[in-house]
C-alpha positions as a printed Julia matrix, in Angstrom:
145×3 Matrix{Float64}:
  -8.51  48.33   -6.1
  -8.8   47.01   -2.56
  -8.58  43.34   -1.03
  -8.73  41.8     1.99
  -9.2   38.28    3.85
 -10.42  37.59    7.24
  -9.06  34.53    8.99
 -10.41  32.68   11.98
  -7.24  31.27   13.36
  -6.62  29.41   16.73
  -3.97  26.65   17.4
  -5.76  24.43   15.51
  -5.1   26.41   12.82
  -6.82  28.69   10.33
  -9.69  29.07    8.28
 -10.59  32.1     5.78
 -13.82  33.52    6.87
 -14.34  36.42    4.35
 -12.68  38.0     1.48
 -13.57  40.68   -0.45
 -11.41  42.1    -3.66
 -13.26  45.71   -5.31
 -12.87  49.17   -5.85
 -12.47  51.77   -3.44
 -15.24  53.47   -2.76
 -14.26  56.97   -3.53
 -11.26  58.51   -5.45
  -7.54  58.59   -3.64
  -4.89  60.99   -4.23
  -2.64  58.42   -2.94
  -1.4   55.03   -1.93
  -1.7   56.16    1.95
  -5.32  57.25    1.16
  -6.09  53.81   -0.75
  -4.63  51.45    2.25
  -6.3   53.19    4.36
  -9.69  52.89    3.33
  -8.8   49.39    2.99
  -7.65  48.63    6.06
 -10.89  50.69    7.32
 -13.2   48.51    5.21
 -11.45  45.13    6.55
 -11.71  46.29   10.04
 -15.33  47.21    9.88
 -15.96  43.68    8.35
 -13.89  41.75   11.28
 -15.36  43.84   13.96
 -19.23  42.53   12.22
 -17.97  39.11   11.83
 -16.78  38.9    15.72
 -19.8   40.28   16.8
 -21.6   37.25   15.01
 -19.49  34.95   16.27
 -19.34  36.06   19.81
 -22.95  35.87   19.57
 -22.84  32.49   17.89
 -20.35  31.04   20.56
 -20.52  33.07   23.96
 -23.95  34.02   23.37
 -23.17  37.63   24.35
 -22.91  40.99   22.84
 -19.3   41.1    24.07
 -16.59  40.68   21.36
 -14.58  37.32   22.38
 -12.26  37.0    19.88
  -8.95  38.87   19.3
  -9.03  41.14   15.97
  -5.05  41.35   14.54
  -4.76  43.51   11.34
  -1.51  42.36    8.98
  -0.8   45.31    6.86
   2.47  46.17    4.44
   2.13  49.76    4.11
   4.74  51.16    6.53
   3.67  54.82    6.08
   0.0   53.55    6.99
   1.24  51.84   10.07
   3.23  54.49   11.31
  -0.26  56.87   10.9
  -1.64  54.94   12.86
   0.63  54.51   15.59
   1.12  58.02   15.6
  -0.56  61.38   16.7
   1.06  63.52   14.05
  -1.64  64.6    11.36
  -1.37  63.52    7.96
  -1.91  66.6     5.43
  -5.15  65.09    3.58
  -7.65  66.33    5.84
 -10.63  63.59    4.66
  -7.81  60.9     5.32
  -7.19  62.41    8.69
 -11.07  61.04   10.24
 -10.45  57.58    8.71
  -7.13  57.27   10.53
  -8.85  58.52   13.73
 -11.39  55.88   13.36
  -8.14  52.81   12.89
  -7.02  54.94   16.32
 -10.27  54.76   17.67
 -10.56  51.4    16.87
  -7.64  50.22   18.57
  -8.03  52.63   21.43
 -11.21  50.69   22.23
  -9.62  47.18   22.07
 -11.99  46.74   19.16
  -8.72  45.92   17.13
  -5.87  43.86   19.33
  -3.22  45.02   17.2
  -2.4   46.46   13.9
   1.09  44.5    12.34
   3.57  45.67   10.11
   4.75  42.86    7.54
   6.77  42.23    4.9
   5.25  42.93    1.49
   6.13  38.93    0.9
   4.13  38.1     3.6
   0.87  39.9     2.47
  -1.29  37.28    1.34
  -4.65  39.72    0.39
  -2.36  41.1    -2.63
  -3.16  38.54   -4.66
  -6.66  39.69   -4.96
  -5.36  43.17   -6.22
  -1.94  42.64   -7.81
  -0.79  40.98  -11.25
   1.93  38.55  -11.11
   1.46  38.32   -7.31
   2.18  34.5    -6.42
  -1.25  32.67   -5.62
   0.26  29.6    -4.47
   0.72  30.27   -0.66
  -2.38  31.24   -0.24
  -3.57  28.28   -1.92
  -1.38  26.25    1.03
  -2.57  28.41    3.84
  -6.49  27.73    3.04
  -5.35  23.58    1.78
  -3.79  23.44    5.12
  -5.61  25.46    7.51
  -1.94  27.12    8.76
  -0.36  30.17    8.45
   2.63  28.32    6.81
   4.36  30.88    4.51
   4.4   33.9     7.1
């Protein structure tokens, strides 16, 4: 399965926006191929909500607000950070969209953290600790990263 949250966060703190927690959409031959297609599903959801709320807020078509992706799939992140190919070729155009993406200034950045840190497993994962994301959304701050 796939998960993800969106956050609105500022220094007033944060606020989860949207979360989603399915199946992928097609069949994976691998872990790279399933966090990708996550990570290309929670983009494409962050890049609709900021156009809403640039709307909402700046009353433009322009995006406003900074789009930061936290992943903890290092093979992912290094993908996408670099030119080399990766061998499954369908996997290949949804990397070169993240690129594309980020190329664009669509996406600020794209984040490497700690498995610990990743609070979207809990919508995927058994056993996966619930409690600070309970704290982050009871306290409106990113407390536990």
């Amino acid at each position: 399965g796939q998960g993800h949250i969106i956050f609105l966060s500022g220094n007033k703190g944060c606020c989860p926006l949207s979360w989603t927690s399915n199946k992928i959409k097609r069949k994976v031959a691998s872990t790279l191929s399933a966090e990708t297609l996550a990570l290309s599903d929670a983009l494409d959801e962050a890049i609709y909500i900021n156009a809403v709320l640039s709307e909402t807020i700046y009353d433009t078509g322009e995006n406003k607000l900074n789009i930061s992706a936290f992943i903890d799939n290092k093979s992912l992140y290094d993908n996408v950070l670099s030119t080399k190919q990766v061998q499954e070729k369908r996997l290949r155009i949804n990397i070169a969209e993240i690129r594309r993406m980020k190329e664009q200034k669509e996406v600020k950045e794209i984040v490497w953290i700690d498995t610990k840190q990743q609070q979207a497993d809990v919508m995927t994962k058994r056993g996966v600790d619930s409690q600070p994301l309970i704290d982050i959304v009871n306290t409106g701050n990113f407390i536990t990263m």
